[in-house]
Coordinates of C-alpha atoms and ligand atoms in Angstrom, one line a residue:
M1 CA 114.1 -129.4 99.3
R2 CA 112.2 -130.4 96.8
F3 CA 112.2 -132.5 93.7
S4 CA 110.9 -130.6 90.5
G5 CA 111.9 -130.6 86.8
L6 CA 113.8 -127.5 87.5
R7 CA 115.8 -128.4 90.0
V8 CA 116.7 -131.8 88.6
L9 CA 117.9 -129.2 85.3
T10 CA 119.7 -127.2 87.6
E11 CA 121.6 -129.8 89.7
G12 CA 122.5 -131.6 86.9
L13 CA 124.4 -128.2 85.0
T14 CA 125.7 -127.4 88.4
G15 CA 127.6 -130.2 89.5
N16 CA 125.3 -132.2 91.6
R17 CA 126.4 -130.5 94.8
G18 CA 122.9 -129.3 96.0
W19 CA 121.2 -132.3 96.9
T20 CA 120.9 -132.7 100.8
A21 CA 120.5 -135.6 103.4
H22 CA 117.1 -137.2 103.0
W23 CA 116.4 -136.9 106.9
R24 CA 118.6 -136.3 110.4
D25 CA 120.6 -138.8 112.1
P26 CA 118.9 -137.9 115.6
E27 CA 119.7 -139.2 119.1
P28 CA 117.2 -140.9 120.5
K29 CA 115.6 -138.2 123.0
P30 CA 114.7 -139.4 126.4
A31 CA 110.9 -139.4 126.3
Y32 CA 108.1 -139.0 123.2
D33 CA 104.3 -138.6 123.0
I34 CA 104.7 -141.8 120.7
V35 CA 107.1 -144.3 119.8
I36 CA 107.1 -146.3 116.7
I37 CA 109.1 -149.8 116.6
G38 CA 109.9 -150.3 113.0
G39 CA 111.0 -148.9 110.4
G40 CA 109.7 -150.2 107.3
G41 CA 106.9 -149.6 105.0
H42 CA 104.2 -149.5 107.5
G43 CA 106.2 -147.7 110.1
L44 CA 107.2 -144.6 108.5
A45 CA 103.4 -144.2 106.8
T46 CA 102.2 -144.5 109.9
A47 CA 104.7 -141.8 111.4
Y48 CA 104.1 -140.0 108.3
Y49 CA 99.8 -139.2 108.9
L50 CA 100.4 -138.7 112.8
A51 CA 102.5 -135.5 111.5
R52 CA 100.4 -134.7 108.8
E53 CA 96.9 -135.7 110.0
H54 CA 96.8 -135.2 113.7
G55 CA 99.6 -132.5 113.7
L56 CA 101.6 -134.5 116.4
R57 CA 105.1 -134.2 116.1
N58 CA 107.1 -135.5 119.2
I59 CA 107.4 -139.4 117.7
A60 CA 110.3 -141.2 117.1
V61 CA 110.5 -144.6 114.8
L62 CA 112.9 -146.9 115.9
E63 CA 114.6 -149.4 113.9
K64 CA 116.5 -152.2 114.4
G65 CA 118.7 -152.2 111.3
Y66 CA 118.5 -149.3 108.5
L67 CA 114.7 -147.8 107.0
G68 CA 113.5 -149.8 104.5
G69 CA 115.5 -153.0 105.1
G70 CA 112.7 -155.5 106.3
N71 CA 109.7 -156.7 103.9
V72 CA 109.2 -153.2 102.4
G73 CA 112.6 -153.7 100.4
R74 CA 112.0 -157.2 99.6
N75 CA 108.5 -158.0 97.8
T76 CA 107.7 -157.9 94.3
T77 CA 106.0 -154.6 94.9
I78 CA 102.5 -155.3 93.5
V79 CA 99.5 -153.0 94.2
R80 CA 95.8 -153.7 94.2
A81 CA 92.5 -153.4 95.3
N82 CA 90.7 -156.5 94.2
Y83 CA 89.7 -158.1 97.5
G84 CA 86.2 -159.9 97.6
L85 CA 85.4 -159.7 101.7
P86 CA 83.7 -157.0 103.4
G87 CA 86.3 -155.0 106.0
N88 CA 89.1 -156.3 103.8
S89 CA 87.6 -154.6 100.5
E90 CA 86.8 -151.2 101.5
F91 CA 90.6 -150.9 103.5
Y92 CA 92.5 -152.2 100.0
S93 CA 90.4 -149.6 97.8
H94 CA 91.4 -147.1 100.9
S95 CA 95.1 -147.1 100.2
L96 CA 94.9 -147.6 96.4
T97 CA 93.2 -144.1 96.7
L98 CA 96.1 -143.2 98.6
W99 CA 98.8 -144.6 96.4
E100 CA 97.0 -142.8 93.3
G101 CA 97.8 -139.6 95.2
L102 CA 101.1 -139.9 97.0
E103 CA 103.8 -139.2 94.6
Q104 CA 102.6 -135.4 94.6
E105 CA 101.8 -135.4 98.2
L106 CA 105.5 -136.9 98.9
N107 CA 107.1 -134.9 96.4
F108 CA 109.2 -138.6 96.3
N109 CA 109.3 -140.4 92.8
V110 CA 108.0 -144.1 94.2
M111 CA 107.3 -145.2 90.4
H112 CA 103.9 -146.2 90.8
S113 CA 102.6 -147.7 87.5
Q114 CA 99.1 -148.8 87.2
R115 CA 99.8 -150.8 84.6
G116 CA 97.1 -153.2 85.3
V117 CA 96.8 -156.4 86.8
I118 CA 95.2 -160.4 85.5
N119 CA 94.1 -162.6 87.9
L120 CA 94.3 -165.8 85.9
F121 CA 91.1 -168.4 85.8
H122 CA 91.6 -172.2 84.9
S123 CA 88.0 -173.5 85.4
D124 CA 84.2 -172.7 85.1
G125 CA 84.2 -172.7 89.0
Q126 CA 86.8 -170.4 89.4
R127 CA 85.5 -168.3 86.7
D128 CA 82.3 -167.7 89.3
A129 CA 84.4 -166.7 91.9
Y130 CA 86.2 -164.0 89.9
A131 CA 82.6 -162.9 88.9
R132 CA 81.6 -162.4 92.4
R133 CA 85.0 -161.0 93.3
G134 CA 84.7 -158.6 90.0
N135 CA 81.4 -157.5 91.6
A136 CA 82.1 -157.0 94.7
M137 CA 85.0 -154.9 93.5
V138 CA 83.2 -152.7 91.5
N139 CA 80.6 -152.5 94.2
Q140 CA 83.2 -151.3 96.6
G141 CA 83.7 -148.6 93.6
D142 CA 87.2 -150.4 92.4
D143 CA 87.5 -151.3 88.5
A144 CA 87.1 -155.1 87.9
I145 CA 86.5 -156.9 84.4
L146 CA 85.6 -160.1 83.7
L147 CA 88.0 -161.3 80.4
D148 CA 87.6 -164.0 78.7
R149 CA 90.4 -166.0 76.7
D150 CA 90.3 -164.0 73.9
G151 CA 90.5 -160.7 76.2
V152 CA 93.4 -162.4 77.8
R153 CA 95.1 -163.4 74.9
R154 CA 94.5 -159.5 73.7
L155 CA 96.7 -159.0 76.6
A156 CA 99.1 -161.3 77.1
P157 CA 100.1 -163.4 74.1
Y158 CA 102.4 -164.9 75.7
L159 CA 100.7 -167.2 78.3
D160 CA 100.6 -171.0 77.0
F161 CA 96.1 -171.2 76.6
D162 CA 96.1 -174.7 76.2
N163 CA 98.5 -176.0 79.1
G164 CA 97.2 -179.7 79.6
R165 CA 96.3 -179.4 83.5
F166 CA 95.8 -175.2 83.6
P167 CA 94.4 -174.1 80.0
V168 CA 93.1 -170.4 80.4
Y169 CA 90.0 -169.8 80.5
G170 CA 90.1 -166.1 81.2
G171 CA 91.2 -163.4 83.6
L172 CA 90.0 -160.7 86.0
Y173 CA 91.4 -157.6 84.9
H174 CA 91.9 -154.9 87.2
P175 CA 93.4 -151.9 85.4
R176 CA 94.3 -149.4 88.4
G177 CA 96.4 -152.4 89.6
G178 CA 100.5 -152.4 89.1
T179 CA 103.8 -152.1 90.8
A180 CA 105.6 -148.9 92.8
R181 CA 109.4 -149.0 93.4
H182 CA 108.9 -150.9 96.7
D183 CA 111.6 -148.7 99.0
A184 CA 111.3 -145.4 97.3
V185 CA 107.7 -145.7 99.5
A186 CA 109.8 -146.1 102.5
W187 CA 112.1 -143.7 101.3
G188 CA 109.2 -141.2 100.7
Y189 CA 107.1 -142.1 104.0
A190 CA 110.8 -141.5 106.0
R191 CA 111.7 -138.2 104.2
G192 CA 108.0 -136.6 104.4
A193 CA 108.1 -137.9 108.3
D194 CA 111.3 -136.0 108.8
Q195 CA 110.6 -133.4 107.3
R196 CA 107.5 -132.6 109.7
G197 CA 109.6 -133.3 112.9
V198 CA 109.8 -137.2 113.2
D199 CA 113.0 -138.6 114.7
L200 CA 114.1 -141.9 112.2
I201 CA 116.3 -143.5 114.8
Q202 CA 118.0 -146.2 113.2
N203 CA 120.2 -149.2 114.1
C204 CA 118.0 -148.9 117.8
E205 CA 117.0 -152.5 118.2
V206 CA 114.2 -152.5 120.7
T207 CA 114.8 -155.0 123.4
G208 CA 112.5 -154.9 126.0
I209 CA 108.7 -153.4 126.7
D210 CA 107.8 -151.2 129.7
I211 CA 104.9 -151.9 131.5
Q212 CA 103.4 -150.2 134.7
N213 CA 99.8 -151.1 136.2
G214 CA 98.4 -151.8 132.7
K215 CA 100.0 -149.4 131.4
V216 CA 103.0 -149.2 128.5
T217 CA 105.5 -146.2 130.2
G218 CA 108.0 -146.9 127.0
V219 CA 110.8 -149.3 125.5
Q220 CA 114.5 -150.9 126.4
T221 CA 116.6 -150.3 123.2
S222 CA 120.2 -151.2 122.3
R223 CA 120.2 -147.0 122.5
G224 CA 119.2 -146.9 125.7
A225 CA 116.0 -146.7 127.8
I226 CA 112.9 -144.4 125.9
R227 CA 110.0 -143.6 127.4
A228 CA 106.5 -143.1 125.4
G229 CA 102.8 -142.3 126.2
K230 CA 102.2 -144.3 123.5
V231 CA 104.2 -147.4 121.6
G232 CA 103.1 -148.8 118.1
I233 CA 104.4 -152.3 117.6
V234 CA 104.8 -152.1 113.7
V235 CA 107.3 -155.4 112.8
A236 CA 106.1 -157.2 109.9
G237 CA 107.4 -160.7 110.1
R238 CA 109.0 -160.1 114.1
S239 CA 105.6 -159.0 115.4
S240 CA 105.0 -162.1 117.6
Q241 CA 109.0 -162.0 118.6
V242 CA 108.2 -158.0 120.1
A243 CA 104.3 -158.5 120.9
A244 CA 106.3 -161.3 123.6
M245 CA 108.4 -158.7 125.2
A246 CA 104.6 -157.2 126.4
G247 CA 103.6 -160.5 127.6
M248 CA 101.4 -161.2 124.7
R249 CA 101.0 -164.6 122.7
L250 CA 99.9 -163.6 119.1
P251 CA 97.6 -165.6 116.7
I252 CA 100.7 -165.2 113.9
E253 CA 103.4 -167.2 112.4
S254 CA 106.2 -165.9 110.4
H255 CA 107.3 -167.7 107.5
V256 CA 109.5 -167.2 104.7
L257 CA 108.7 -165.7 101.3
Q258 CA 110.7 -165.9 98.3
A259 CA 111.0 -163.7 95.6
F260 CA 113.4 -163.9 92.4
V261 CA 114.3 -161.7 88.8
T262 CA 115.9 -162.4 85.6
E263 CA 118.2 -160.3 83.9
G264 CA 117.2 -158.0 81.8
L265 CA 115.5 -158.3 78.7
K266 CA 113.3 -155.9 76.3
P267 CA 109.1 -155.2 77.7
V268 CA 107.5 -158.0 77.2
I269 CA 105.2 -158.1 79.8
D270 CA 103.3 -155.1 80.6
T271 CA 100.8 -156.0 82.7
V272 CA 101.0 -157.9 86.3
V273 CA 100.0 -161.4 85.6
T274 CA 98.7 -163.6 88.6
F275 CA 98.3 -167.6 88.0
G276 CA 96.4 -168.5 91.8
M277 CA 96.2 -172.3 90.8
G278 CA 100.0 -172.8 90.1
H279 CA 100.5 -170.6 93.5
F280 CA 102.8 -167.8 90.6
Y281 CA 102.8 -164.5 89.6
I282 CA 105.2 -162.3 87.6
S283 CA 105.4 -159.1 86.3
Q284 CA 108.3 -157.0 84.4
S285 CA 110.3 -154.4 86.3
D286 CA 111.7 -150.6 84.8
K287 CA 114.6 -152.1 84.6
G288 CA 113.2 -155.1 82.3
G289 CA 113.7 -157.7 85.0
L290 CA 111.6 -160.6 85.4
V291 CA 110.1 -160.2 88.8
F292 CA 108.1 -163.1 89.9
G293 CA 107.6 -165.3 93.0
G294 CA 104.5 -167.9 94.3
D295 CA 104.1 -169.3 97.4
I296 CA 105.5 -169.6 101.1
D297 CA 107.7 -172.1 102.0
M298 CA 105.6 -173.8 104.3
Y299 CA 107.4 -173.3 107.4
A300 CA 108.2 -171.2 110.5
S301 CA 111.5 -169.3 109.9
Y302 CA 112.4 -166.0 111.0
A303 CA 115.4 -166.7 107.8
A304 CA 115.4 -164.7 105.7
R305 CA 116.2 -166.9 102.4
G306 CA 114.4 -169.5 101.1
N307 CA 114.8 -173.6 100.7
L308 CA 115.4 -175.4 97.0
P309 CA 111.9 -177.2 97.0
A310 CA 109.9 -173.7 97.0
V311 CA 112.1 -172.3 94.2
E312 CA 111.5 -175.8 91.6
H313 CA 108.2 -174.9 92.8
V314 CA 107.7 -171.5 91.3
M315 CA 110.1 -172.3 88.5
E316 CA 107.5 -175.2 87.3
A317 CA 104.8 -173.2 88.0
G318 CA 106.0 -169.9 86.0
M319 CA 106.9 -172.8 83.0
A320 CA 103.3 -174.1 83.4
L321 CA 101.6 -171.3 82.8
M322 CA 104.7 -169.3 80.4
P323 CA 107.4 -171.6 78.7
M324 CA 109.0 -169.4 77.0
I325 CA 110.6 -168.4 80.9
G326 CA 113.0 -171.1 80.5
K327 CA 115.0 -169.0 78.4
A328 CA 115.8 -166.5 81.1
R329 CA 118.5 -166.5 83.3
V330 CA 117.7 -166.2 87.1
L331 CA 120.1 -164.0 88.5
R332 CA 119.1 -163.4 92.1
S333 CA 116.2 -164.9 94.8
W334 CA 115.8 -163.4 97.8
G335 CA 113.3 -164.1 100.6
G336 CA 111.4 -161.7 103.8
I337 CA 109.5 -163.1 106.5
M338 CA 106.0 -163.4 106.9
D339 CA 103.4 -162.5 109.6
M340 CA 101.0 -165.0 108.8
S341 CA 97.7 -164.5 110.7
P342 CA 95.1 -167.3 110.5
D343 CA 92.4 -165.7 108.4
G344 CA 95.1 -163.9 105.5
S345 CA 93.9 -160.8 107.3
P346 CA 95.4 -157.6 109.2
V347 CA 95.5 -156.5 112.6
I348 CA 95.5 -152.8 113.3
D349 CA 93.9 -152.4 117.1
R350 CA 94.7 -151.7 120.7
T351 CA 96.3 -154.2 122.9
G352 CA 94.9 -154.7 126.2
I353 CA 97.3 -153.0 127.6
E354 CA 96.8 -149.2 128.2
G355 CA 98.5 -147.4 125.1
L356 CA 100.2 -150.3 123.3
Y357 CA 98.9 -150.3 120.2
L358 CA 99.6 -153.7 117.6
N359 CA 99.6 -153.2 113.2
C360 CA 100.5 -157.0 112.1
G361 CA 99.5 -159.3 110.5
W362 CA 100.0 -159.0 106.9
C363 CA 101.1 -161.9 105.4
Y364 CA 102.3 -161.6 101.7
G365 CA 100.0 -158.5 100.7
G366 CA 101.3 -156.0 102.9
F367 CA 102.8 -153.3 100.6
K368 CA 100.1 -152.6 98.8
A369 CA 98.5 -151.4 102.0
V370 CA 101.6 -149.7 103.3
P371 CA 99.8 -146.0 102.3
G372 CA 96.0 -147.3 103.8
S373 CA 97.7 -149.3 107.0
G374 CA 99.9 -146.3 107.8
H375 CA 96.5 -143.8 108.0
C376 CA 94.0 -146.3 109.8
F377 CA 96.9 -146.7 112.7
A378 CA 97.9 -143.5 112.7
H379 CA 94.2 -142.6 112.8
L380 CA 94.1 -145.2 115.7
L381 CA 96.9 -144.1 117.8
A382 CA 95.6 -140.7 118.0
T383 CA 92.4 -140.7 118.5
G384 CA 91.8 -143.8 120.2
R385 CA 89.0 -145.3 117.7
P386 CA 89.3 -147.6 114.8
H387 CA 89.3 -145.8 111.6
A388 CA 86.2 -146.8 109.3
A389 CA 88.4 -148.5 106.9
A390 CA 90.2 -151.0 109.0
A391 CA 87.1 -151.2 111.6
Q392 CA 87.6 -155.1 111.6
F393 CA 91.1 -155.9 111.7
R394 CA 90.3 -156.8 115.4
L395 CA 92.4 -158.9 117.0
D396 CA 90.0 -160.7 119.3
R397 CA 88.1 -162.4 116.2
F398 CA 90.6 -164.8 116.8
R399 CA 89.3 -165.5 120.1
T400 CA 86.0 -164.6 119.6
G401 CA 85.7 -166.0 115.9
A402 CA 83.3 -162.9 115.1
G403 CA 84.5 -160.8 112.1
I404 CA 86.8 -163.7 110.4
M405 CA 87.8 -162.5 107.2
D406 CA 88.7 -165.7 105.4
E407 CA 89.3 -164.1 102.0
E408 CA 89.6 -167.0 100.0
G409 CA 87.8 -169.5 101.9
T410 CA 90.8 -171.3 102.4
G411 CA 92.7 -169.2 105.5
A412 CA 96.3 -168.0 104.9
Q413 CA 98.0 -171.2 103.4
H414 CA 96.2 -172.5 100.5
N415 CA 98.5 -175.2 100.6
L416 CA 97.2 -177.1 104.3
H417 CA 93.4 -176.5 103.0
Ligands
LIG501 C1 109.2 -161.7 98.5 C2 108.4 -160.8 98.9 C3 107.6 -160.7 98.0 C4 106.0 -159.9 98.3 N1 105.4 -159.5 97.3 C5 104.3 -158.2 97.8 C6 103.1 -157.9 96.6 O1 103.7 -158.3 95.4 N2 102.1 -157.3 97.4 C7 102.3 -156.6 98.7 O2 101.3 -156.1 98.7 N3 102.8 -157.1 99.7 C8 103.8 -158.1 99.5 N4 104.9 -158.8 100.6 C9 104.5 -158.4 101.5 C10 104.7 -157.2 102.0 O3 106.4 -157.2 101.5 C11 105.1 -156.9 103.5 O4 103.6 -157.2 104.0 C12 104.8 -155.5 104.0 O5 106.2 -155.0 103.6 C13 105.2 -155.8 105.9 O6 105.1 -154.9 106.1 P1 106.2 -153.7 106.4 O7 106.8 -152.8 104.8 O8 106.2 -152.4 107.6 O9 107.5 -154.4 107.1 P2 109.3 -154.4 107.1 O10 109.8 -153.8 106.0 O11 109.6 -155.4 107.5 O12 109.1 -153.6 108.6 C14 109.2 -153.7 109.7 C15 110.3 -153.3 110.6 O13 110.9 -153.5 111.6 C16 112.1 -153.9 111.9 N5 112.1 -154.4 113.4 C17 111.9 -155.7 113.8 N6 112.2 -156.0 114.9 C18 112.8 -154.7 115.3 C19 112.9 -154.6 116.7 N7 112.6 -156.0 117.9 N8 113.6 -153.0 117.0 C20 113.5 -152.3 116.1 N9 112.9 -152.3 115.1 C21 112.4 -154.0 115.0 C22 112.3 -154.9 110.8 O14 113.7 -154.5 110.8 C23 112.1 -154.1 109.8 O15 112.6 -153.1 109.6 C24 106.2 -159.4 99.7 C25 107.0 -159.5 100.8 C26 107.9 -160.4 100.3 C27 109.0 -161.1 101.4

């Protein structure tokens, strides 16, 4: 089934009876060439690119719940390529390029909206840091414009520019950044993978990883044993638990991150705005809700819900930046489980077990990474070699100390440094 304007019109005139399911609901087969554990954005994108770019078909994605029920459907949807360090810079640039052709490629409306991202700065020192970051972005081939205070005022006049503690000095503007509809990305990749023969198996929890003589041979699941030539672990907040099934202890902590949405309002915020000093960021959804969030809850947890101190912190930061937000009523808040790595950068790598591969450590920034991560992980799984854009995401950097990528000089948890 392909989507097109003509198809929408025809279906609208004929009672919408011609639409079919986006993907099959297959029974698991006894064996696959490749098993992907985790049907989030990264797992589904990996399966899609394995089929599309490498011609592999005998693949299963095993998801313990439903497709897109994890963080890929819980995030605040920001897509950007404004990273500064070598290693990260080229990877997120690669991912943004894939985003830009994604809707045509998947024939699916993921509502990718390049409305621009403004990172505010509030001191001379922070301006210097953002100027450096902007130069790195431009050198990488991406776009960055350093705005002074008036430049920010033209784009976001509703900010409190003269806040006593955090006066706005200016901002780093990234016009190609923006947002996308989070679960549509999962659905688009799922549909594309299914069309190419990948089995997407929901309600199938992996409970064990079978290893013989240092080589992976398959997985145990709530729907029986499945043999596999290769296994990819792509389970975000559950990475440590699933890796432990293979006897591995990962340098990953799982933390809660919360997000919030208000009642629908008329359009007022037409870019993404981030307030790093207060740890707050905001955009407005196409339905009109103000979508915003802040820092992680700062304790390890597998509960996908948050606590009140973090709620208070986010609301305070929002009020400091844009007092008008106090008039909006918050409708909902929710949490997701973040796979926090020590240096804030991810892992896309082999493990010490032959045939077992790992994709994790996305912290609170893995939504924008979905296309790039799937593309690079598929390359690694299919060829055995790291993709050039993800060459520095090695697991052993935490043991050797070589190649650490500490994006902000603070590690992954700003408040603890
Ligand atoms: C509140 C919030 C806001 C965020 N905002 C942004 C943002 O604005 N921009 C951005 O870039 N990123 C953001 N993120 C981060 C981003 O959502 C994640 O980094 C990314 O979605 C993680 O990858 P994923 O999509 O594959 O994870 P998930 O969707 O969590 O997928 C992992 C899947 O693995 C499955 N699984 C786990 N264990 C097993 C098992 N044993 N067997 C089978 N399946 C299993 C889970 O059920 C889950 O579906 C945010 C996250 C949250 C929570």
